[in-house]
Short mmCIF file of N, CA, C and O and ligand atoms in Angstrom, two decimals:
data_model
loop_
_atom_site.label_atom_id
_atom_site.label_comp_id
_atom_site.label_asym_id
_atom_site.label_seq_id
_atom_site.Cartn_x
_atom_site.Cartn_y
_atom_site.Cartn_z
N MET A 1 17.05 -11.94 18.30
CA MET A 1 15.78 -12.70 18.17
C MET A 1 14.87 -12.45 19.20
O MET A 1 15.05 -12.79 20.36
N PRO A 2 13.55 -12.11 18.74
CA PRO A 2 12.40 -11.99 19.73
C PRO A 2 12.00 -13.48 20.29
O PRO A 2 12.07 -14.44 19.53
N LYS A 3 11.66 -13.32 21.56
CA LYS A 3 11.21 -14.49 22.28
C LYS A 3 9.64 -14.90 21.57
O LYS A 3 8.91 -14.13 21.44
N VAL A 4 9.56 -16.20 21.45
CA VAL A 4 8.33 -16.69 20.82
C VAL A 4 7.32 -17.23 22.03
O VAL A 4 7.81 -17.93 22.80
N ILE A 5 6.09 -16.65 21.86
CA ILE A 5 5.15 -17.27 23.09
C ILE A 5 4.09 -17.92 22.52
O ILE A 5 3.55 -17.46 21.47
N ARG A 6 3.74 -19.20 22.87
CA ARG A 6 2.59 -19.69 22.48
C ARG A 6 1.31 -19.44 23.11
O ARG A 6 1.33 -19.07 24.64
N PHE A 7 0.23 -19.34 22.66
CA PHE A 7 -1.03 -19.02 23.32
C PHE A 7 -2.26 -19.73 22.76
O PHE A 7 -1.97 -20.13 21.39
N GLY A 8 -3.25 -19.89 23.51
CA GLY A 8 -4.37 -20.71 23.01
C GLY A 8 -5.34 -19.68 22.25
O GLY A 8 -5.63 -18.62 23.03
N VAL A 9 -6.19 -20.21 21.33
CA VAL A 9 -7.21 -19.34 20.82
C VAL A 9 -8.59 -19.99 20.83
O VAL A 9 -8.45 -21.20 20.20
N SER A 10 -9.47 -19.50 21.37
CA SER A 10 -10.90 -20.33 21.32
C SER A 10 -11.82 -19.52 20.40
O SER A 10 -11.92 -18.14 20.27
N LEU A 11 -12.38 -20.44 19.46
CA LEU A 11 -13.38 -19.68 18.58
C LEU A 11 -14.24 -20.83 18.06
O LEU A 11 -14.04 -21.98 17.98
N GLU A 12 -15.18 -20.29 17.63
CA GLU A 12 -16.32 -21.20 16.85
C GLU A 12 -15.96 -22.10 15.87
O GLU A 12 -15.22 -21.63 15.08
N ASP A 13 -16.44 -23.52 15.92
CA ASP A 13 -15.86 -24.32 14.94
C ASP A 13 -16.19 -23.78 13.37
O ASP A 13 -15.19 -24.04 12.66
N GLY A 14 -17.40 -23.38 13.26
CA GLY A 14 -17.55 -22.79 11.83
C GLY A 14 -16.50 -21.64 11.43
O GLY A 14 -16.03 -21.67 10.29
N LEU A 15 -16.30 -20.85 12.26
CA LEU A 15 -15.33 -19.81 12.02
C LEU A 15 -13.96 -20.35 11.71
O LEU A 15 -13.25 -19.89 10.86
N LEU A 16 -13.49 -21.27 12.64
CA LEU A 16 -12.22 -21.98 12.27
C LEU A 16 -12.28 -22.68 10.83
O LEU A 16 -11.25 -22.56 10.28
N GLU A 17 -13.13 -23.24 10.70
CA GLU A 17 -13.21 -24.04 9.15
C GLU A 17 -12.93 -23.10 8.17
O GLU A 17 -12.15 -23.14 7.07
N LYS A 18 -13.81 -21.99 8.13
CA LYS A 18 -13.68 -20.80 7.23
C LYS A 18 -12.24 -20.25 7.13
O LYS A 18 -11.78 -19.94 6.13
N PHE A 19 -11.64 -20.10 8.37
CA PHE A 19 -10.26 -19.51 8.49
C PHE A 19 -9.36 -20.51 7.96
O PHE A 19 -8.41 -20.11 6.96
N ASP A 20 -9.42 -21.82 8.03
CA ASP A 20 -8.43 -22.76 7.51
C ASP A 20 -8.83 -22.95 6.06
O ASP A 20 -7.85 -23.24 5.30
N ARG A 21 -9.84 -22.77 5.54
CA ARG A 21 -10.14 -23.07 4.06
C ARG A 21 -9.48 -21.82 3.55
O ARG A 21 -8.81 -21.88 2.45
N ARG A 22 -9.67 -20.68 3.84
CA ARG A 22 -9.00 -19.33 3.40
C ARG A 22 -7.31 -19.58 3.56
O ARG A 22 -6.70 -19.11 2.69
N ARG A 23 -6.93 -19.92 4.71
CA ARG A 23 -5.52 -20.09 5.03
C ARG A 23 -4.90 -20.94 3.96
O ARG A 23 -3.96 -20.65 3.26
N LYS A 24 -5.64 -22.10 3.75
CA LYS A 24 -4.87 -23.16 2.68
C LYS A 24 -4.93 -22.55 1.33
O LYS A 24 -4.10 -22.67 0.46
N ALA A 25 -6.07 -21.75 0.92
CA ALA A 25 -6.17 -21.18 -0.48
C ALA A 25 -5.10 -20.24 -0.56
O ALA A 25 -4.72 -19.97 -1.67
N ARG A 26 -4.48 -19.65 0.54
CA ARG A 26 -3.62 -18.66 0.32
C ARG A 26 -2.26 -19.17 0.73
O ARG A 26 -1.34 -18.45 0.81
N ASN A 27 -2.13 -20.42 0.72
CA ASN A 27 -0.86 -21.23 0.89
C ASN A 27 -0.04 -20.95 2.03
O ASN A 27 1.13 -21.35 2.24
N TYR A 28 -0.87 -20.77 3.17
CA TYR A 28 -0.25 -20.89 4.43
C TYR A 28 -0.09 -22.31 5.04
O TYR A 28 -1.15 -23.02 4.99
N SER A 29 1.11 -22.85 5.37
CA SER A 29 1.32 -24.05 5.76
C SER A 29 0.71 -24.35 7.22
O SER A 29 0.38 -25.50 7.50
N ASN A 30 0.67 -23.30 8.00
CA ASN A 30 0.07 -23.40 9.44
C ASN A 30 -0.71 -22.26 9.88
O ASN A 30 -0.60 -21.25 9.34
N ARG A 31 -1.53 -22.52 10.90
CA ARG A 31 -2.38 -21.41 11.45
C ARG A 31 -1.37 -20.18 11.95
O ARG A 31 -1.86 -19.02 11.81
N SER A 32 -0.42 -20.70 12.54
CA SER A 32 0.57 -19.76 13.27
C SER A 32 0.84 -18.62 12.35
O SER A 32 0.83 -17.35 12.64
N GLU A 33 1.36 -18.96 11.16
CA GLU A 33 1.99 -17.97 10.15
C GLU A 33 0.81 -17.21 9.54
O GLU A 33 0.96 -15.81 9.45
N ALA A 34 -0.50 -17.88 9.42
CA ALA A 34 -1.58 -17.06 9.00
C ALA A 34 -2.03 -15.91 10.04
O ALA A 34 -2.38 -14.79 9.61
N ILE A 35 -2.11 -16.46 11.33
CA ILE A 35 -2.43 -15.57 12.33
C ILE A 35 -1.34 -14.25 12.49
O ILE A 35 -1.79 -13.22 12.72
N ARG A 36 -0.12 -14.67 12.37
CA ARG A 36 0.92 -13.64 12.58
C ARG A 36 0.75 -12.58 11.43
O ARG A 36 0.71 -11.34 11.56
N ASP A 37 0.47 -12.98 10.17
CA ASP A 37 0.07 -12.13 9.18
C ASP A 37 -0.99 -11.05 9.31
O ASP A 37 -1.15 -10.05 8.96
N LEU A 38 -2.16 -11.75 9.95
CA LEU A 38 -3.34 -11.07 10.18
C LEU A 38 -2.94 -9.93 11.30
O LEU A 38 -3.41 -8.62 11.02
N ILE A 39 -2.15 -10.14 12.43
CA ILE A 39 -1.65 -9.05 13.28
C ILE A 39 -0.90 -8.17 12.62
O ILE A 39 -0.98 -6.97 12.82
N ARG A 40 0.09 -8.57 11.88
CA ARG A 40 0.95 -7.45 11.12
C ARG A 40 0.05 -6.73 10.20
O ARG A 40 0.31 -5.27 10.30
N GLU A 41 -0.87 -7.19 9.59
CA GLU A 41 -1.70 -6.43 8.75
C GLU A 41 -2.42 -5.13 9.54
O GLU A 41 -2.64 -4.14 9.20
N ASP A 42 -2.88 -5.77 10.67
CA ASP A 42 -3.63 -4.83 11.64
C ASP A 42 -2.80 -3.88 12.28
O ASP A 42 -3.03 -2.72 12.42
N LEU A 43 -1.35 -4.20 12.48
CA LEU A 43 -0.46 -3.18 13.02
C LEU A 43 -0.20 -2.25 11.93
O LEU A 43 0.02 -0.94 12.24
N VAL A 44 -0.07 -2.57 10.65
CA VAL A 44 0.31 -1.62 9.57
C VAL A 44 -0.95 -0.72 9.60
O VAL A 44 -0.82 0.60 9.29
N LYS A 45 -2.22 -1.24 9.45
CA LYS A 45 -3.38 -0.49 9.48
C LYS A 45 -3.38 0.74 10.41
O LYS A 45 -3.74 1.86 10.45
N ALA A 46 -3.00 0.11 11.79
CA ALA A 46 -2.94 1.28 13.08
C ALA A 46 -1.73 2.11 12.56
O ALA A 46 -2.07 3.47 13.00
N GLU A 47 -0.59 1.85 12.14
CA GLU A 47 0.32 2.90 11.56
C GLU A 47 -0.32 3.85 10.88
O GLU A 47 0.03 5.20 10.98
N TRP A 48 -1.10 3.53 9.85
CA TRP A 48 -1.73 4.49 8.93
C TRP A 48 -2.62 5.38 9.57
O TRP A 48 -2.84 6.53 9.16
N GLU A 49 -3.44 4.81 10.61
CA GLU A 49 -4.55 5.57 11.34
C GLU A 49 -3.91 6.31 12.19
O GLU A 49 -4.34 7.56 12.38
N LEU A 50 -2.86 5.91 13.02
CA LEU A 50 -2.45 6.65 14.24
C LEU A 50 -0.97 7.21 14.30
O LEU A 50 -0.58 7.94 15.11
N GLY A 51 -0.21 6.63 13.27
CA GLY A 51 1.15 6.71 13.43
C GLY A 51 1.77 8.12 12.69
O GLY A 51 1.07 8.82 12.06
N THR A 52 3.25 8.11 12.82
CA THR A 52 3.56 9.41 12.28
C THR A 52 4.36 9.07 11.11
O THR A 52 4.92 10.00 10.37
N GLU A 53 4.91 7.91 10.91
CA GLU A 53 5.80 7.51 9.85
C GLU A 53 5.31 6.22 9.31
O GLU A 53 5.22 5.14 9.85
N VAL A 54 5.15 6.38 7.88
CA VAL A 54 4.86 4.97 7.03
C VAL A 54 5.44 5.06 5.75
O VAL A 54 6.24 6.02 5.50
N VAL A 55 5.29 3.82 5.17
CA VAL A 55 6.09 3.73 3.88
C VAL A 55 4.82 3.30 2.76
O VAL A 55 3.92 2.63 3.47
N GLY A 56 4.90 3.87 1.66
CA GLY A 56 3.81 3.38 0.71
C GLY A 56 4.17 3.50 -0.66
O GLY A 56 5.28 4.30 -1.01
N VAL A 57 3.37 3.26 -1.62
CA VAL A 57 3.64 3.53 -2.97
C VAL A 57 2.34 3.92 -3.63
O VAL A 57 1.22 3.35 -3.55
N VAL A 58 2.35 5.03 -4.49
CA VAL A 58 1.18 5.59 -5.03
C VAL A 58 1.44 5.19 -6.66
O VAL A 58 2.68 5.23 -7.13
N THR A 59 0.47 4.42 -7.09
CA THR A 59 0.71 4.11 -8.58
C THR A 59 -0.36 4.91 -9.36
O THR A 59 -1.53 5.04 -9.08
N ILE A 60 -0.05 5.42 -10.52
CA ILE A 60 -0.96 6.35 -11.37
C ILE A 60 -0.74 5.85 -12.82
O ILE A 60 0.37 5.50 -13.22
N VAL A 61 -1.61 5.75 -13.49
CA VAL A 61 -1.80 5.62 -15.14
C VAL A 61 -2.30 6.71 -15.83
O VAL A 61 -3.49 7.13 -15.39
N TYR A 62 -1.81 7.22 -16.76
CA TYR A 62 -2.33 8.47 -17.39
C TYR A 62 -1.89 8.54 -18.95
O TYR A 62 -0.86 7.76 -19.23
N ASP A 63 -2.43 9.27 -19.64
CA ASP A 63 -2.25 9.65 -21.02
C ASP A 63 -1.09 10.74 -21.11
O ASP A 63 -1.37 11.84 -20.99
N HIS A 64 -0.01 10.54 -21.59
CA HIS A 64 1.10 11.54 -21.54
C HIS A 64 0.86 12.57 -22.73
O HIS A 64 1.51 13.69 -22.72
N HIS A 65 -0.11 12.36 -23.65
CA HIS A 65 -0.55 13.44 -24.66
C HIS A 65 -1.11 14.48 -24.08
O HIS A 65 -1.13 15.61 -24.75
N LYS A 66 -1.61 14.34 -22.88
CA LYS A 66 -2.46 15.53 -22.36
C LYS A 66 -1.17 16.35 -21.48
O LYS A 66 -0.93 16.16 -20.45
N ARG A 67 -0.78 17.45 -22.28
CA ARG A 67 0.34 18.09 -21.61
C ARG A 67 0.01 18.84 -20.37
O ARG A 67 0.97 18.91 -19.58
N GLU A 68 -1.17 19.49 -20.20
CA GLU A 68 -1.49 20.09 -18.97
C GLU A 68 -1.44 19.11 -17.77
O GLU A 68 -1.04 19.53 -16.79
N LEU A 69 -1.98 17.90 -18.15
CA LEU A 69 -2.02 16.91 -17.21
C LEU A 69 -0.58 16.67 -16.53
O LEU A 69 -0.40 16.48 -15.51
N VAL A 70 0.45 16.40 -17.44
CA VAL A 70 1.72 15.92 -17.24
C VAL A 70 2.28 17.07 -16.35
O VAL A 70 3.11 16.75 -15.38
N ASN A 71 2.12 18.40 -16.68
CA ASN A 71 2.53 19.55 -15.81
C ASN A 71 2.00 19.36 -14.42
O ASN A 71 2.74 19.54 -13.42
N LYS A 72 0.75 19.17 -14.34
CA LYS A 72 0.31 19.28 -13.19
C LYS A 72 0.72 18.02 -12.18
O LYS A 72 1.07 18.28 -11.11
N LEU A 73 0.87 16.95 -12.88
CA LEU A 73 1.29 15.71 -12.13
C LEU A 73 2.83 16.00 -11.39
O LEU A 73 3.08 15.73 -10.52
N MET A 74 3.56 16.68 -12.39
CA MET A 74 4.88 16.99 -11.97
C MET A 74 4.86 18.21 -10.96
O MET A 74 5.75 17.97 -10.02
N ASP A 75 4.03 19.16 -11.08
CA ASP A 75 3.94 20.00 -10.14
C ASP A 75 3.68 19.55 -8.55
O ASP A 75 4.27 19.85 -7.65
N ILE A 76 2.61 18.64 -8.72
CA ILE A 76 2.30 18.04 -7.32
C ILE A 76 3.30 17.31 -6.76
O ILE A 76 3.48 17.23 -5.49
N GLN A 77 4.05 16.64 -7.53
CA GLN A 77 5.12 15.80 -7.16
C GLN A 77 6.36 16.66 -6.30
O GLN A 77 6.82 16.36 -5.45
N HIS A 78 6.55 17.84 -7.14
CA HIS A 78 7.46 18.72 -6.46
C HIS A 78 7.04 19.32 -5.03
O HIS A 78 7.68 19.32 -4.06
N ASP A 79 5.70 19.52 -5.00
CA ASP A 79 5.01 20.00 -3.90
C ASP A 79 5.18 19.11 -2.66
O ASP A 79 5.40 19.34 -1.30
N PHE A 80 5.25 17.55 -2.90
CA PHE A 80 5.46 16.73 -2.06
C PHE A 80 6.80 15.98 -2.06
O PHE A 80 6.86 14.94 -1.43
N GLY A 81 7.79 16.73 -2.27
CA GLY A 81 9.14 16.35 -2.41
C GLY A 81 9.74 15.75 -1.09
O GLY A 81 10.55 14.89 -1.04
N LYS A 82 9.09 16.31 -0.08
CA LYS A 82 9.64 15.87 1.25
C LYS A 82 9.31 14.38 1.58
O LYS A 82 10.05 13.84 2.37
N ILE A 83 8.21 14.06 1.17
CA ILE A 83 7.78 12.49 1.35
C ILE A 83 8.05 11.55 0.30
O ILE A 83 8.12 10.33 0.53
N ILE A 84 8.54 12.04 -1.01
CA ILE A 84 8.57 11.14 -2.10
C ILE A 84 10.12 10.61 -2.13
O ILE A 84 11.10 11.57 -2.14
N ILE A 85 10.32 9.41 -1.84
CA ILE A 85 11.85 8.93 -1.73
C ILE A 85 12.23 8.42 -3.07
O ILE A 85 13.37 8.26 -3.43
N SER A 86 11.25 8.11 -4.07
CA SER A 86 11.52 7.70 -5.30
C SER A 86 10.58 7.51 -6.32
O SER A 86 9.41 7.47 -5.75
N SER A 87 10.77 7.69 -7.54
CA SER A 87 9.72 7.50 -8.59
C SER A 87 10.34 6.90 -9.78
O SER A 87 11.39 7.03 -10.20
N GLN A 88 9.33 6.24 -10.39
CA GLN A 88 9.79 5.52 -11.81
C GLN A 88 8.69 5.66 -12.84
O GLN A 88 7.44 5.52 -12.34
N HIS A 89 8.94 6.03 -13.98
CA HIS A 89 8.05 6.27 -15.01
C HIS A 89 8.26 5.15 -16.08
O HIS A 89 9.51 4.74 -16.46
N ILE A 90 7.36 4.49 -16.56
CA ILE A 90 7.37 3.43 -17.33
C ILE A 90 6.46 3.75 -18.63
O ILE A 90 5.20 4.11 -18.31
N HIS A 91 6.88 3.69 -19.78
CA HIS A 91 6.07 3.93 -20.98
C HIS A 91 5.35 2.77 -21.24
O HIS A 91 5.92 1.73 -21.85
N LEU A 92 4.05 2.48 -20.91
CA LEU A 92 3.40 1.35 -21.11
C LEU A 92 3.02 1.07 -22.75
O LEU A 92 3.35 -0.07 -23.14
N ASP A 93 2.77 2.11 -23.40
CA ASP A 93 2.60 1.86 -24.78
C ASP A 93 2.48 3.29 -25.49
O ASP A 93 3.09 4.12 -24.86
N HIS A 94 2.11 3.53 -26.72
CA HIS A 94 2.13 4.85 -27.47
C HIS A 94 1.67 5.91 -26.52
O HIS A 94 2.16 7.16 -26.52
N ASN A 95 0.45 5.58 -25.85
CA ASN A 95 -0.22 6.65 -25.21
C ASN A 95 -0.32 6.62 -23.71
O ASN A 95 -0.08 7.69 -23.01
N ASN A 96 -0.06 5.42 -23.02
CA ASN A 96 -0.15 5.22 -21.65
C ASN A 96 1.26 5.23 -20.73
O ASN A 96 2.12 4.65 -21.26
N CYS A 97 1.21 6.10 -19.73
CA CYS A 97 2.36 5.87 -18.89
C CYS A 97 1.82 5.38 -17.42
O CYS A 97 0.70 5.65 -17.09
N LEU A 98 2.93 4.72 -16.79
CA LEU A 98 2.59 4.18 -15.44
C LEU A 98 3.59 4.89 -14.61
O LEU A 98 4.86 5.01 -14.90
N GLU A 99 3.27 5.51 -13.52
CA GLU A 99 4.28 6.07 -12.54
C GLU A 99 4.22 5.33 -11.22
O GLU A 99 2.87 5.23 -10.68
N ILE A 100 5.08 4.88 -10.70
CA ILE A 100 5.21 4.28 -9.37
C ILE A 100 5.94 5.23 -8.46
O ILE A 100 7.12 5.54 -8.64
N ILE A 101 5.36 5.83 -7.39
CA ILE A 101 5.92 6.78 -6.69
C ILE A 101 5.96 6.22 -5.30
O ILE A 101 4.95 6.04 -4.54
N ALA A 102 7.31 6.13 -4.66
CA ALA A 102 7.37 5.40 -3.42
C ALA A 102 7.50 6.67 -2.26
O ALA A 102 8.22 7.65 -2.66
N VAL A 103 6.75 6.60 -1.39
CA VAL A 103 6.64 7.65 -0.31
C VAL A 103 7.14 7.13 1.16
O VAL A 103 6.91 5.90 1.43
N SER A 104 7.69 7.90 1.98
CA SER A 104 8.03 7.76 3.23
C SER A 104 7.62 8.84 4.05
O SER A 104 8.26 10.05 3.79
N GLY A 105 7.00 8.92 5.26
CA GLY A 105 6.77 9.92 5.93
C GLY A 105 5.33 9.93 6.65
O GLY A 105 4.82 8.83 7.01
N SER A 106 4.77 11.09 6.85
CA SER A 106 3.60 11.28 7.36
C SER A 106 2.36 10.39 6.63
O SER A 106 2.39 10.82 5.34
N PRO A 107 1.53 9.79 7.29
CA PRO A 107 0.63 9.09 6.63
C PRO A 107 -0.55 10.00 5.98
O PRO A 107 -0.96 9.65 4.86
N ARG A 108 -0.83 11.19 6.75
CA ARG A 108 -1.74 11.98 6.07
C ARG A 108 -1.22 12.69 4.95
O ARG A 108 -1.93 12.89 3.90
N GLU A 109 0.07 13.09 4.83
CA GLU A 109 0.68 13.67 3.64
C GLU A 109 0.62 12.63 2.42
O GLU A 109 0.48 12.95 1.35
N ALA A 110 0.90 11.31 2.89
CA ALA A 110 0.91 10.36 1.80
C ALA A 110 -0.45 10.16 1.15
O ALA A 110 -0.72 10.17 -0.07
N GLU A 111 -1.53 10.27 1.88
CA GLU A 111 -2.92 10.27 1.57
C GLU A 111 -3.18 11.51 0.72
O GLU A 111 -3.92 11.34 -0.33
N ARG A 112 -2.80 12.65 1.25
CA ARG A 112 -3.13 13.95 0.50
C ARG A 112 -2.30 13.99 -0.93
O ARG A 112 -2.95 14.41 -1.86
N LEU A 113 -1.15 13.30 -0.99
CA LEU A 113 -0.38 13.15 -2.22
C LEU A 113 -1.39 12.16 -3.23
O LEU A 113 -1.56 12.50 -4.40
N ALA A 114 -1.76 11.13 -2.62
CA ALA A 114 -2.42 10.11 -3.47
C ALA A 114 -3.68 10.77 -3.99
O ALA A 114 -4.12 10.74 -5.18
N ASP A 115 -4.52 11.51 -3.11
CA ASP A 115 -5.76 12.13 -3.54
C ASP A 115 -5.52 13.27 -4.60
O ASP A 115 -6.33 13.36 -5.43
N SER A 116 -4.36 13.96 -4.39
CA SER A 116 -4.28 15.06 -5.41
C SER A 116 -3.91 14.46 -6.72
O SER A 116 -4.45 15.15 -7.68
N LEU A 117 -3.21 13.54 -6.59
CA LEU A 117 -3.00 12.89 -8.08
C LEU A 117 -4.14 12.29 -8.77
O LEU A 117 -4.53 12.32 -9.75
N LYS A 118 -4.83 11.61 -7.88
CA LYS A 118 -6.13 10.91 -8.28
C LYS A 118 -7.04 11.68 -8.88
O LYS A 118 -7.81 11.52 -9.71
N SER A 119 -7.34 12.96 -8.18
CA SER A 119 -8.37 13.80 -8.59
C SER A 119 -8.09 14.63 -9.84
O SER A 119 -9.02 15.36 -10.32
N ILE A 120 -6.98 14.64 -10.35
CA ILE A 120 -6.81 15.22 -11.68
C ILE A 120 -7.42 14.60 -12.76
O ILE A 120 -7.21 13.48 -13.09
N LYS A 121 -7.93 15.42 -13.62
CA LYS A 121 -8.69 14.98 -14.77
C LYS A 121 -7.76 14.43 -15.69
O LYS A 121 -6.77 15.06 -16.16
N GLY A 122 -8.02 13.26 -16.18
CA GLY A 122 -7.10 12.49 -17.19
C GLY A 122 -6.30 11.38 -16.43
O GLY A 122 -5.74 10.59 -17.31
N VAL A 123 -6.17 11.24 -15.26
CA VAL A 123 -5.63 10.25 -14.40
C VAL A 123 -6.69 8.93 -14.76
O VAL A 123 -7.69 9.07 -14.25
N LYS A 124 -6.17 8.00 -15.30
CA LYS A 124 -7.00 6.91 -15.56
C LYS A 124 -7.33 5.90 -14.51
O LYS A 124 -8.14 5.49 -14.11
N HIS A 125 -6.15 5.78 -13.73
CA HIS A 125 -6.31 4.92 -12.38
C HIS A 125 -5.20 5.27 -11.29
O HIS A 125 -3.98 5.62 -11.87
N ALA A 126 -5.49 5.47 -10.12
CA ALA A 126 -4.52 5.66 -9.13
C ALA A 126 -4.77 4.76 -7.99
O ALA A 126 -6.00 4.82 -7.46
N THR A 127 -3.66 4.48 -7.38
CA THR A 127 -3.94 3.65 -6.14
C THR A 127 -2.92 4.01 -5.12
O THR A 127 -1.76 4.39 -5.48
N LEU A 128 -3.27 3.76 -3.75
CA LEU A 128 -2.24 4.02 -2.76
C LEU A 128 -1.95 2.73 -2.03
O LEU A 128 -2.96 2.15 -1.45
N SER A 129 -0.94 2.11 -2.16
CA SER A 129 -0.53 0.77 -1.33
C SER A 129 0.05 1.24 -0.07
O SER A 129 1.15 1.95 -0.05
N MET A 130 -0.57 0.85 1.07
CA MET A 130 -0.07 1.13 2.35
C MET A 130 0.71 0.11 2.94
O MET A 130 0.21 -0.98 3.16
N SER A 131 2.10 0.56 3.05
CA SER A 131 2.93 -0.51 3.71
C SER A 131 3.50 0.09 4.96
O SER A 131 3.12 1.01 5.72
N THR A 132 4.64 -0.35 5.42
CA THR A 132 5.30 0.08 6.64
C THR A 132 6.79 0.03 6.35
O THR A 132 7.44 -0.60 5.64
N SER A 133 7.40 0.85 7.29
CA SER A 133 8.93 1.01 7.28
C SER A 133 9.50 -0.37 7.91
O SER A 133 10.71 -0.58 7.80
N GLY A 134 8.72 -1.20 8.54
CA GLY A 134 9.01 -2.40 9.27
C GLY A 134 9.69 -2.14 10.64
O GLY A 134 9.93 -3.31 11.22
N ARG A 135 9.96 -0.98 10.94
CA ARG A 135 10.65 -0.59 12.31
C ARG A 135 9.56 -1.02 13.38
O ARG A 135 10.16 -1.27 14.60
N HIS A 136 8.37 -0.93 13.22
CA HIS A 136 7.34 -1.11 14.40
C HIS A 136 6.64 -2.41 14.49
O HIS A 136 5.97 -2.61 15.29
N ILE A 137 7.06 -3.23 13.58
CA ILE A 137 6.45 -4.74 13.64
C ILE A 137 7.55 -5.80 13.29
O ILE A 137 8.47 -5.28 12.76
N GLN A 138 7.23 -6.85 13.75
CA GLN A 138 8.41 -7.99 13.75
C GLN A 138 7.86 -8.92 12.73
O GLN A 138 6.67 -9.02 12.24
NI1 LIG B 1 5.67 7.62 -20.54
#
């Protein structure tokens, strides 16, 4: 169990009011938990900017009737086999497919995979959700 340290924070009243409004809207019961999450978010951001190992999810939506597109998406995923730890294919409706691709490894490789998939003509939407292995934050 990590040791918990209390510390004081000085900030302008207007800024604190805005923070409290935002914190309540997001259902944080106290300032400490809201501040802890802001710090964690920043640490995850730093992992993606400076780190060597991250975890994330690439989400893509596309029309599976475009056969060339399906082949290209598959080729790219094989090229990035080293960082893809799992993928799930969901048939949304008669035309549209959703793919959820979990990645673990180099942040630059994860971004390259997301960019490669996103730039293919026919991909309707693509996002990269940047998360963490959890090993470097508490
Ligand atoms: Ni499908």
